[in-house]
Amino acid sequence: MRHVVLFLLLLISRESLAEQWGLGPTELRNSYPLSQLHLSFAPGSPEISDQDEWTLQLQGSWSNTQNYRKKGYSVDAESRLMMLGVDYGAAEDLELSLELPLHWRGHGVLDSVIDGWHQFFGFPRGGREDIPENQFVIQGSDREGGSFELNTDGTALGNLTVGGETQISRGSEDSPALSVALGVSLPTATDAAFGHRGVDLLASGFGSKSFGDFVWYGGLGYLYYSAPEVNGFSYRQHQFAASNSLEYRFNSSISVNAGIIYYSALLENVARFPDFSLYVD
């Protein structure tokens, strides 16, 4: 089973610092409402900040989810995320980082817009025509008949993530640039319904290679959750993820990036929940 989200991102940024990477990829964490309660993998590149350089980042996402599985789970919600990040080049080949998310979750306003988009282009409507618009429902059932829900909407600060990335190789004409990264998510959420209460670990590896105007990016990630249960939803304690994308550079400041992200099973106690997820960006 798959959960697929489609979108295309136009990247406008500063000039690339090295020839084996460009402006991509799209470095956004999983926006699925239940994924936002824990640390998740995001695509990346081996590019890091120069030594003693500070970089301030502000990212935002706005997602609409509608999943219904009879005798399994229901997720009908809208999520908005603003992520404040700070990177610091601690050494020539080492970057340290902080990330603090601000979450909003609720009924939303996008159901009619998305349904109209699907009808206009002839895409499958996914059952939206049979469901009231702009509901807020996040609930699940286990295989023994028990049920649980996440009924808290509103705004809250999420879990702080502390991380580091070290560049193994800057790459060359014959070899890709490579890096490894480690992230630790701490239980700092201002509301228990917007984050976990343990420690999450994420180990990642990234590669990139330039081919003329094209740049390839690849990534692998391993996740460990020390406290996998949140509001009755029991998460897989060990998870895996992978990304693969291609960027086309129009010039040093503008490019287009398209890729695919794989996530292994997220939950273990919810009946009929997908065994994996694929996102095409």
PDB file of C-alpha atoms in Angstrom:
ATOM      1  CA  MET A   1       0.000   0.000   0.000  1.00  0.00           C
ATOM      2  CA  ARG A   2       1.215   3.489  -0.741  1.00  0.00           C
ATOM      3  CA  HIS A   3       0.550   7.048   0.277  1.00  0.00           C
ATOM      4  CA  VAL A   4       1.588   9.345  -2.564  1.00  0.00           C
ATOM      5  CA  VAL A   5       1.902  13.126  -2.642  1.00  0.00           C
ATOM      6  CA  LEU A   6       2.798  14.978  -5.845  1.00  0.00           C
ATOM      7  CA  PHE A   7       4.306  18.442  -6.224  1.00  0.00           C
ATOM      8  CA  LEU A   8       7.077  20.262  -8.110  1.00  0.00           C
ATOM      9  CA  LEU A   9       9.358  22.813  -6.455  1.00  0.00           C
ATOM     10  CA  LEU A  10      11.140  25.717  -8.139  1.00  0.00           C
ATOM     11  CA  LEU A  11      14.299  26.515  -6.204  1.00  0.00           C
ATOM     12  CA  ILE A  12      15.724  30.038  -6.085  1.00  0.00           C
ATOM     13  CA  SER A  13      18.793  30.409  -3.892  1.00  0.00           C
ATOM     14  CA  ARG A  14      22.379  31.567  -3.579  1.00  0.00           C
ATOM     15  CA  GLU A  15      25.092  30.339  -5.929  1.00  0.00           C
ATOM     16  CA  SER A  16      26.282  26.790  -5.342  1.00  0.00           C
ATOM     17  CA  LEU A  17      29.477  26.480  -3.343  1.00  0.00           C
ATOM     18  CA  ALA A  18      30.841  23.391  -5.098  1.00  0.00           C
ATOM     19  CA  GLU A  19      30.439  21.757  -8.471  1.00  0.00           C
ATOM     20  CA  GLN A  20      29.220  18.365  -7.210  1.00  0.00           C
ATOM     21  CA  TRP A  21      25.931  19.791  -5.839  1.00  0.00           C
ATOM     22  CA  GLY A  22      23.514  22.485  -6.882  1.00  0.00           C
ATOM     23  CA  LEU A  23      20.580  24.126  -5.091  1.00  0.00           C
ATOM     24  CA  GLY A  24      18.560  21.003  -4.260  1.00  0.00           C
ATOM     25  CA  PRO A  25      17.153  18.777  -3.097  1.00  0.00           C
ATOM     26  CA  THR A  26      13.865  19.659  -1.353  1.00  0.00           C
ATOM     27  CA  GLU A  27      14.895  19.360   2.316  1.00  0.00           C
ATOM     28  CA  LEU A  28      11.475  18.940   3.945  1.00  0.00           C
ATOM     29  CA  ARG A  29      10.614  16.372   6.600  1.00  0.00           C
ATOM     30  CA  ASN A  30       7.566  14.125   6.306  1.00  0.00           C
ATOM     31  CA  SER A  31       4.416  16.280   6.524  1.00  0.00           C
ATOM     32  CA  TYR A  32       1.985  13.423   7.234  1.00  0.00           C
ATOM     33  CA  PRO A  33       0.126  14.432  10.456  1.00  0.00           C
ATOM     34  CA  LEU A  34       1.183  11.331  12.417  1.00  0.00           C
ATOM     35  CA  SER A  35       4.772  11.555  11.155  1.00  0.00           C
ATOM     36  CA  GLN A  36       5.106  15.069  12.567  1.00  0.00           C
ATOM     37  CA  LEU A  37       4.911  13.753  16.146  1.00  0.00           C
ATOM     38  CA  HIS A  38       8.356  12.142  15.770  1.00  0.00           C
ATOM     39  CA  LEU A  39      11.593  12.969  13.984  1.00  0.00           C
ATOM     40  CA  SER A  40      11.543  11.963  10.321  1.00  0.00           C
ATOM     41  CA  PHE A  41      14.053  11.707   7.485  1.00  0.00           C
ATOM     42  CA  ALA A  42      14.492  14.563   5.008  1.00  0.00           C
ATOM     43  CA  PRO A  43      16.445  14.485   1.729  1.00  0.00           C
ATOM     44  CA  GLY A  44      19.741  16.349   1.816  1.00  0.00           C
ATOM     45  CA  SER A  45      23.064  16.932   0.113  1.00  0.00           C
ATOM     46  CA  PRO A  46      26.728  16.749   1.182  1.00  0.00           C
ATOM     47  CA  GLU A  47      26.984  20.554   1.044  1.00  0.00           C
ATOM     48  CA  ILE A  48      27.771  22.054   4.461  1.00  0.00           C
ATOM     49  CA  SER A  49      28.469  25.558   5.770  1.00  0.00           C
ATOM     50  CA  ASP A  50      31.952  27.011   5.452  1.00  0.00           C
ATOM     51  CA  GLN A  51      33.998  27.116   8.641  1.00  0.00           C
ATOM     52  CA  ASP A  52      32.790  29.858  11.043  1.00  0.00           C
ATOM     53  CA  GLU A  53      29.819  30.589   8.769  1.00  0.00           C
ATOM     54  CA  TRP A  54      26.323  30.961  10.292  1.00  0.00           C
ATOM     55  CA  THR A  55      23.210  30.194   8.210  1.00  0.00           C
ATOM     56  CA  LEU A  56      19.647  30.990   9.273  1.00  0.00           C
ATOM     57  CA  GLN A  57      16.885  28.988   7.578  1.00  0.00           C
ATOM     58  CA  LEU A  58      13.113  29.382   7.589  1.00  0.00           C
ATOM     59  CA  GLN A  59      11.054  26.631   5.936  1.00  0.00           C
ATOM     60  CA  GLY A  60       7.317  26.247   5.644  1.00  0.00           C
ATOM     61  CA  SER A  61       4.861  23.593   4.479  1.00  0.00           C
ATOM     62  CA  TRP A  62       1.086  23.355   4.203  1.00  0.00           C
ATOM     63  CA  SER A  63      -0.333  19.868   3.752  1.00  0.00           C
ATOM     64  CA  ASN A  64      -3.792  18.357   3.427  1.00  0.00           C
ATOM     65  CA  THR A  65      -4.343  14.659   4.196  1.00  0.00           C
ATOM     66  CA  GLN A  66      -7.419  12.484   3.736  1.00  0.00           C
ATOM     67  CA  ASN A  67      -6.988   8.731   4.428  1.00  0.00           C
ATOM     68  CA  TYR A  68      -9.843   6.418   5.399  1.00  0.00           C
ATOM     69  CA  ARG A  69      -9.554   2.658   5.926  1.00  0.00           C
ATOM     70  CA  LYS A  70     -12.591   0.860   7.321  1.00  0.00           C
ATOM     71  CA  LYS A  71     -11.847  -1.046  10.545  1.00  0.00           C
ATOM     72  CA  GLY A  72      -8.385   0.512  10.482  1.00  0.00           C
ATOM     73  CA  TYR A  73      -7.744   4.231  10.709  1.00  0.00           C
ATOM     74  CA  SER A  74      -8.983   7.648   9.632  1.00  0.00           C
ATOM     75  CA  VAL A  75      -6.755  10.672   9.042  1.00  0.00           C
ATOM     76  CA  ASP A  76      -8.537  13.769   7.744  1.00  0.00           C
ATOM     77  CA  ALA A  77      -6.626  16.899   8.703  1.00  0.00           C
ATOM     78  CA  GLU A  78      -4.642  19.871   7.564  1.00  0.00           C
ATOM     79  CA  SER A  79      -1.177  20.693   8.858  1.00  0.00           C
ATOM     80  CA  ARG A  80       0.949  23.815   8.603  1.00  0.00           C
ATOM     81  CA  LEU A  81       4.563  23.836   9.670  1.00  0.00           C
ATOM     82  CA  MET A  82       7.125  26.593  10.098  1.00  0.00           C
ATOM     83  CA  MET A  83      10.662  25.353  10.756  1.00  0.00           C
ATOM     84  CA  LEU A  84      13.348  27.677  12.098  1.00  0.00           C
ATOM     85  CA  GLY A  85      16.863  26.331  11.608  1.00  0.00           C
ATOM     86  CA  VAL A  86      20.390  27.503  12.394  1.00  0.00           C
ATOM     87  CA  ASP A  87      23.539  25.967  10.872  1.00  0.00           C
ATOM     88  CA  TYR A  88      27.121  26.682  11.941  1.00  0.00           C
ATOM     89  CA  GLY A  89      30.340  25.626  10.251  1.00  0.00           C
ATOM     90  CA  ALA A  90      32.245  24.349  13.282  1.00  0.00           C
ATOM     91  CA  ALA A  91      35.185  23.071  11.212  1.00  0.00           C
ATOM     92  CA  GLU A  92      36.237  22.730   7.595  1.00  0.00           C
ATOM     93  CA  ASP A  93      34.270  19.502   7.224  1.00  0.00           C
ATOM     94  CA  LEU A  94      31.762  19.724  10.114  1.00  0.00           C
ATOM     95  CA  GLU A  95      28.429  21.542  10.361  1.00  0.00           C
ATOM     96  CA  LEU A  96      26.302  21.778  13.533  1.00  0.00           C
ATOM     97  CA  SER A  97      22.589  22.554  13.401  1.00  0.00           C
ATOM     98  CA  LEU A  98      19.454  23.315  15.421  1.00  0.00           C
ATOM     99  CA  GLU A  99      15.836  22.959  14.234  1.00  0.00           C
ATOM    100  CA  LEU A 100      12.702  24.132  16.059  1.00  0.00           C
ATOM    101  CA  PRO A 101       9.278  23.528  14.439  1.00  0.00           C
ATOM    102  CA  LEU A 102       6.071  25.472  15.001  1.00  0.00           C
ATOM    103  CA  HIS A 103       3.059  23.251  14.259  1.00  0.00           C
ATOM    104  CA  TRP A 104      -0.538  24.058  13.419  1.00  0.00           C
ATOM    105  CA  ARG A 105      -3.071  21.244  12.994  1.00  0.00           C
ATOM    106  CA  GLY A 106      -6.829  21.411  12.412  1.00  0.00           C
ATOM    107  CA  HIS A 107      -9.800  21.406  10.032  1.00  0.00           C
ATOM    108  CA  GLY A 108      -8.214  23.585   7.362  1.00  0.00           C
ATOM    109  CA  VAL A 109      -9.613  25.079   4.159  1.00  0.00           C
ATOM    110  CA  LEU A 110      -8.018  23.170   1.262  1.00  0.00           C
ATOM    111  CA  ASP A 111     -10.444  20.262   0.705  1.00  0.00           C
ATOM    112  CA  SER A 112     -12.544  22.073  -1.925  1.00  0.00           C
ATOM    113  CA  VAL A 113      -9.429  23.469  -3.649  1.00  0.00           C
ATOM    114  CA  ILE A 114      -7.813  20.018  -3.952  1.00  0.00           C
ATOM    115  CA  ASP A 115     -11.046  18.330  -5.053  1.00  0.00           C
ATOM    116  CA  GLY A 116     -11.598  21.029  -7.681  1.00  0.00           C
ATOM    117  CA  TRP A 117      -8.016  20.579  -8.915  1.00  0.00           C
ATOM    118  CA  HIS A 118      -8.574  16.815  -9.284  1.00  0.00           C
ATOM    119  CA  GLN A 119     -11.839  17.331 -11.172  1.00  0.00           C
ATOM    120  CA  PHE A 120     -10.364  19.975 -13.500  1.00  0.00           C
ATOM    121  CA  PHE A 121      -7.461  17.728 -14.568  1.00  0.00           C
ATOM    122  CA  GLY A 122      -9.451  14.496 -14.504  1.00  0.00           C
ATOM    123  CA  PHE A 123      -7.499  12.962 -11.604  1.00  0.00           C
ATOM    124  CA  PRO A 124      -9.153  10.386  -9.308  1.00  0.00           C
ATOM    125  CA  ARG A 125     -11.021  12.154  -6.499  1.00  0.00           C
ATOM    126  CA  GLY A 126     -10.047   9.540  -3.920  1.00  0.00           C
ATOM    127  CA  GLY A 127     -13.503   9.408  -2.350  1.00  0.00           C
ATOM    128  CA  ARG A 128     -13.501  13.108  -1.434  1.00  0.00           C
ATOM    129  CA  GLU A 129     -16.935  13.520  -2.991  1.00  0.00           C
ATOM    130  CA  ASP A 130     -18.425  11.252  -0.275  1.00  0.00           C
ATOM    131  CA  ILE A 131     -16.812  12.953   2.735  1.00  0.00           C
ATOM    132  CA  PRO A 132     -17.783  16.289   4.349  1.00  0.00           C
ATOM    133  CA  GLU A 133     -15.270  19.029   3.673  1.00  0.00           C
ATOM    134  CA  ASN A 134     -12.683  20.303   6.139  1.00  0.00           C
ATOM    135  CA  GLN A 135     -13.106  17.711   8.861  1.00  0.00           C
ATOM    136  CA  PHE A 136     -10.570  17.083  11.609  1.00  0.00           C
ATOM    137  CA  VAL A 137     -10.271  13.370  12.397  1.00  0.00           C
ATOM    138  CA  ILE A 138      -7.183  11.399  13.468  1.00  0.00           C
ATOM    139  CA  GLN A 139      -8.093   8.021  14.919  1.00  0.00           C
ATOM    140  CA  GLY A 140      -7.143   4.370  14.700  1.00  0.00           C
ATOM    141  CA  SER A 141      -8.178   0.867  15.712  1.00  0.00           C
ATOM    142  CA  ASP A 142      -5.890  -1.976  16.718  1.00  0.00           C
ATOM    143  CA  ARG A 143      -6.252  -5.599  15.731  1.00  0.00           C
ATOM    144  CA  GLU A 144      -7.909  -6.474  19.046  1.00  0.00           C
ATOM    145  CA  GLY A 145     -10.728  -3.958  18.572  1.00  0.00           C
ATOM    146  CA  GLY A 146      -9.341  -1.178  20.741  1.00  0.00           C
ATOM    147  CA  SER A 147      -9.458   2.413  19.515  1.00  0.00           C
ATOM    148  CA  PHE A 148      -7.536   5.636  20.103  1.00  0.00           C
ATOM    149  CA  GLU A 149      -7.489   9.144  18.678  1.00  0.00           C
ATOM    150  CA  LEU A 150      -5.525  12.356  18.434  1.00  0.00           C
ATOM    151  CA  ASN A 151      -8.182  15.043  18.785  1.00  0.00           C
ATOM    152  CA  THR A 152      -6.035  18.046  19.739  1.00  0.00           C
ATOM    153  CA  ASP A 153      -5.936  20.841  17.189  1.00  0.00           C
ATOM    154  CA  GLY A 154      -4.318  24.260  17.400  1.00  0.00           C
ATOM    155  CA  THR A 155      -0.739  25.543  17.513  1.00  0.00           C
ATOM    156  CA  ALA A 156       2.309  24.406  19.513  1.00  0.00           C
ATOM    157  CA  LEU A 157       6.077  24.311  19.376  1.00  0.00           C
ATOM    158  CA  GLY A 158       7.399  20.862  18.492  1.00  0.00           C
ATOM    159  CA  ASN A 159      10.492  18.925  19.472  1.00  0.00           C
ATOM    160  CA  LEU A 160      13.913  20.576  19.175  1.00  0.00           C
ATOM    161  CA  THR A 161      16.391  18.719  16.955  1.00  0.00           C
ATOM    162  CA  VAL A 162      20.148  19.016  17.452  1.00  0.00           C
ATOM    163  CA  GLY A 163      22.342  17.705  14.653  1.00  0.00           C
ATOM    164  CA  GLY A 164      25.686  17.513  12.953  1.00  0.00           C
ATOM    165  CA  GLU A 165      26.887  16.662   9.449  1.00  0.00           C
ATOM    166  CA  THR A 166      30.423  15.843   8.391  1.00  0.00           C
ATOM    167  CA  GLN A 167      31.609  15.896   4.804  1.00  0.00           C
ATOM    168  CA  ILE A 168      33.547  12.769   3.860  1.00  0.00           C
ATOM    169  CA  SER A 169      34.378  13.865   0.325  1.00  0.00           C
ATOM    170  CA  ARG A 170      33.785  16.974  -1.762  1.00  0.00           C
ATOM    171  CA  GLY A 171      33.722  14.777  -4.853  1.00  0.00           C
ATOM    172  CA  SER A 172      35.396  15.219  -8.219  1.00  0.00           C
ATOM    173  CA  GLU A 173      34.678  14.758 -11.907  1.00  0.00           C
ATOM    174  CA  ASP A 174      34.908  11.013 -11.359  1.00  0.00           C
ATOM    175  CA  SER A 175      33.367  10.568  -7.890  1.00  0.00           C
ATOM    176  CA  PRO A 176      30.365  11.874  -5.916  1.00  0.00           C
ATOM    177  CA  ALA A 177      30.446  14.146  -2.893  1.00  0.00           C
ATOM    178  CA  LEU A 178      29.555  12.248   0.316  1.00  0.00           C
ATOM    179  CA  SER A 179      28.524  13.118   3.874  1.00  0.00           C
ATOM    180  CA  VAL A 180      27.084  11.496   7.002  1.00  0.00           C
ATOM    181  CA  ALA A 181      24.783  13.162   9.541  1.00  0.00           C
ATOM    182  CA  LEU A 182      23.328  12.516  12.988  1.00  0.00           C
ATOM    183  CA  GLY A 183      20.209  14.167  14.450  1.00  0.00           C
ATOM    184  CA  VAL A 184      18.790  13.953  17.986  1.00  0.00           C
ATOM    185  CA  SER A 185      15.210  15.065  18.649  1.00  0.00           C
ATOM    186  CA  LEU A 186      14.539  16.085  22.275  1.00  0.00           C
ATOM    187  CA  PRO A 187      11.182  16.093  24.160  1.00  0.00           C
ATOM    188  CA  THR A 188      10.656  19.862  24.212  1.00  0.00           C
ATOM    189  CA  ALA A 189       7.161  20.129  22.650  1.00  0.00           C
ATOM    190  CA  THR A 190       4.927  22.586  24.488  1.00  0.00           C
ATOM    191  CA  ASP A 191       1.949  20.230  24.095  1.00  0.00           C
ATOM    192  CA  ALA A 192       2.167  16.435  24.446  1.00  0.00           C
ATOM    193  CA  ALA A 193      -0.172  16.048  21.461  1.00  0.00           C
ATOM    194  CA  PHE A 194       2.391  17.740  19.181  1.00  0.00           C
ATOM    195  CA  GLY A 195       5.490  15.690  19.936  1.00  0.00           C
ATOM    196  CA  HIS A 196       7.092  12.647  21.524  1.00  0.00           C
ATOM    197  CA  ARG A 197       8.249  12.247  25.129  1.00  0.00           C
ATOM    198  CA  GLY A 198      11.482  10.340  24.565  1.00  0.00           C
ATOM    199  CA  VAL A 199      14.560  10.813  22.398  1.00  0.00           C
ATOM    200  CA  ASP A 200      14.581  10.191  18.648  1.00  0.00           C
ATOM    201  CA  LEU A 201      17.773   9.437  16.735  1.00  0.00           C
ATOM    202  CA  LEU A 202      18.336   9.815  12.994  1.00  0.00           C
ATOM    203  CA  ALA A 203      21.497   8.624  11.225  1.00  0.00           C
ATOM    204  CA  SER A 204      21.734   9.678   7.571  1.00  0.00           C
ATOM    205  CA  GLY A 205      24.088   9.481   4.622  1.00  0.00           C
ATOM    206  CA  PHE A 206      23.983  11.713   1.527  1.00  0.00           C
ATOM    207  CA  GLY A 207      25.617  11.748  -1.886  1.00  0.00           C
ATOM    208  CA  SER A 208      25.525  14.030  -4.923  1.00  0.00           C
ATOM    209  CA  LYS A 209      27.129  14.142  -8.359  1.00  0.00           C
ATOM    210  CA  SER A 210      27.043  16.793 -11.061  1.00  0.00           C
ATOM    211  CA  PHE A 211      26.515  15.835 -14.722  1.00  0.00           C
ATOM    212  CA  GLY A 212      26.638  19.087 -16.660  1.00  0.00           C
ATOM    213  CA  ASP A 213      23.406  20.978 -15.957  1.00  0.00           C
ATOM    214  CA  PHE A 214      22.007  18.001 -14.032  1.00  0.00           C
ATOM    215  CA  VAL A 215      22.760  17.026 -10.430  1.00  0.00           C
ATOM    216  CA  TRP A 216      21.893  13.685  -8.834  1.00  0.00           C
ATOM    217  CA  TYR A 217      21.167  13.418  -5.094  1.00  0.00           C
ATOM    218  CA  GLY A 218      20.755  10.282  -2.997  1.00  0.00           C
ATOM    219  CA  GLY A 219      20.134   9.702   0.703  1.00  0.00           C
ATOM    220  CA  LEU A 220      19.630   6.917   3.254  1.00  0.00           C
ATOM    221  CA  GLY A 221      18.299   7.212   6.791  1.00  0.00           C
ATOM    222  CA  TYR A 222      17.842   5.069   9.902  1.00  0.00           C
ATOM    223  CA  LEU A 223      15.520   6.165  12.737  1.00  0.00           C
ATOM    224  CA  TYR A 224      15.262   4.999  16.333  1.00  0.00           C
ATOM    225  CA  TYR A 225      12.475   6.087  18.727  1.00  0.00           C
ATOM    226  CA  SER A 226      13.157   5.535  22.447  1.00  0.00           C
ATOM    227  CA  ALA A 227       9.497   6.215  23.368  1.00  0.00           C
ATOM    228  CA  PRO A 228       7.519   5.069  20.339  1.00  0.00           C
ATOM    229  CA  GLU A 229       3.969   5.484  21.724  1.00  0.00           C
ATOM    230  CA  VAL A 230       2.144   8.814  21.376  1.00  0.00           C
ATOM    231  CA  ASN A 231      -1.542   9.207  22.283  1.00  0.00           C
ATOM    232  CA  GLY A 232      -2.188   5.478  21.847  1.00  0.00           C
ATOM    233  CA  PHE A 233      -0.467   5.263  18.450  1.00  0.00           C
ATOM    234  CA  SER A 234       2.459   2.829  18.689  1.00  0.00           C
ATOM    235  CA  TYR A 235       5.224   3.703  16.238  1.00  0.00           C
ATOM    236  CA  ARG A 236       7.775   1.293  14.807  1.00  0.00           C
ATOM    237  CA  GLN A 237      10.840   1.723  16.986  1.00  0.00           C
ATOM    238  CA  HIS A 238      13.236   1.116  14.071  1.00  0.00           C
ATOM    239  CA  GLN A 239      12.519   2.743  10.714  1.00  0.00           C
ATOM    240  CA  PHE A 240      14.294   3.294   7.414  1.00  0.00           C
ATOM    241  CA  ALA A 241      14.053   5.855   4.632  1.00  0.00           C
ATOM    242  CA  ALA A 242      15.679   6.622   1.294  1.00  0.00           C
ATOM    243  CA  SER A 243      15.601   9.436  -1.255  1.00  0.00           C
ATOM    244  CA  ASN A 244      16.612   9.793  -4.886  1.00  0.00           C
ATOM    245  CA  SER A 245      16.278  12.983  -6.910  1.00  0.00           C
ATOM    246  CA  LEU A 246      17.503  14.842  -9.972  1.00  0.00           C
ATOM    247  CA  GLU A 247      17.982  18.580 -10.372  1.00  0.00           C
ATOM    248  CA  TYR A 248      18.191  20.626 -13.557  1.00  0.00           C
ATOM    249  CA  ARG A 249      20.026  23.944 -13.231  1.00  0.00           C
ATOM    250  CA  PHE A 250      18.872  26.791 -15.475  1.00  0.00           C
ATOM    251  CA  ASN A 251      21.642  28.947 -14.023  1.00  0.00           C
ATOM    252  CA  SER A 252      23.502  29.393 -10.726  1.00  0.00           C
ATOM    253  CA  SER A 253      20.392  30.750  -8.965  1.00  0.00           C
ATOM    254  CA  ILE A 254      17.391  28.861 -10.402  1.00  0.00           C
ATOM    255  CA  SER A 255      16.781  25.134 -10.773  1.00  0.00           C
ATOM    256  CA  VAL A 256      14.025  22.523 -10.815  1.00  0.00           C
ATOM    257  CA  ASN A 257      14.215  19.419  -8.618  1.00  0.00           C
ATOM    258  CA  ALA A 258      12.155  16.216  -8.848  1.00  0.00           C
ATOM    259  CA  GLY A 259      12.550  13.079  -6.771  1.00  0.00           C
ATOM    260  CA  ILE A 260      11.086  10.189  -4.820  1.00  0.00           C
ATOM    261  CA  ILE A 261      11.214   9.439  -1.078  1.00  0.00           C
ATOM    262  CA  TYR A 262      10.629   6.051   0.561  1.00  0.00           C
ATOM    263  CA  TYR A 263       9.590   5.572   4.209  1.00  0.00           C
ATOM    264  CA  SER A 264       9.228   2.175   5.882  1.00  0.00           C
ATOM    265  CA  ALA A 265       6.161   1.302   8.001  1.00  0.00           C
ATOM    266  CA  LEU A 266       5.316   4.062  10.496  1.00  0.00           C
ATOM    267  CA  LEU A 267       2.880   2.383  12.932  1.00  0.00           C
ATOM    268  CA  GLU A 268       2.673  -1.133  14.312  1.00  0.00           C
ATOM    269  CA  ASN A 269      -0.592  -1.257  16.284  1.00  0.00           C
ATOM    270  CA  VAL A 270      -3.002   0.210  13.717  1.00  0.00           C
ATOM    271  CA  ALA A 271      -4.956  -2.236  11.596  1.00  0.00           C
ATOM    272  CA  ARG A 272      -4.568  -1.925   7.810  1.00  0.00           C
ATOM    273  CA  PHE A 273      -1.903   0.777   8.021  1.00  0.00           C
ATOM    274  CA  PRO A 274       0.429   0.842   4.970  1.00  0.00           C
ATOM    275  CA  ASP A 275       3.661  -1.159   5.064  1.00  0.00           C
ATOM    276  CA  PHE A 276       5.517   1.745   3.426  1.00  0.00           C
ATOM    277  CA  SER A 277       4.988   5.196   1.932  1.00  0.00           C
ATOM    278  CA  LEU A 278       6.240   6.770  -1.295  1.00  0.00           C
ATOM    279  CA  TYR A 279       6.300  10.498  -1.963  1.00  0.00           C
ATOM    280  CA  VAL A 280       7.017  11.897  -5.417  1.00  0.00           C
ATOM    281  CA  ASP A 281       8.247  15.487  -5.171  1.00  0.00           C
TER     282      ASP A 281
END
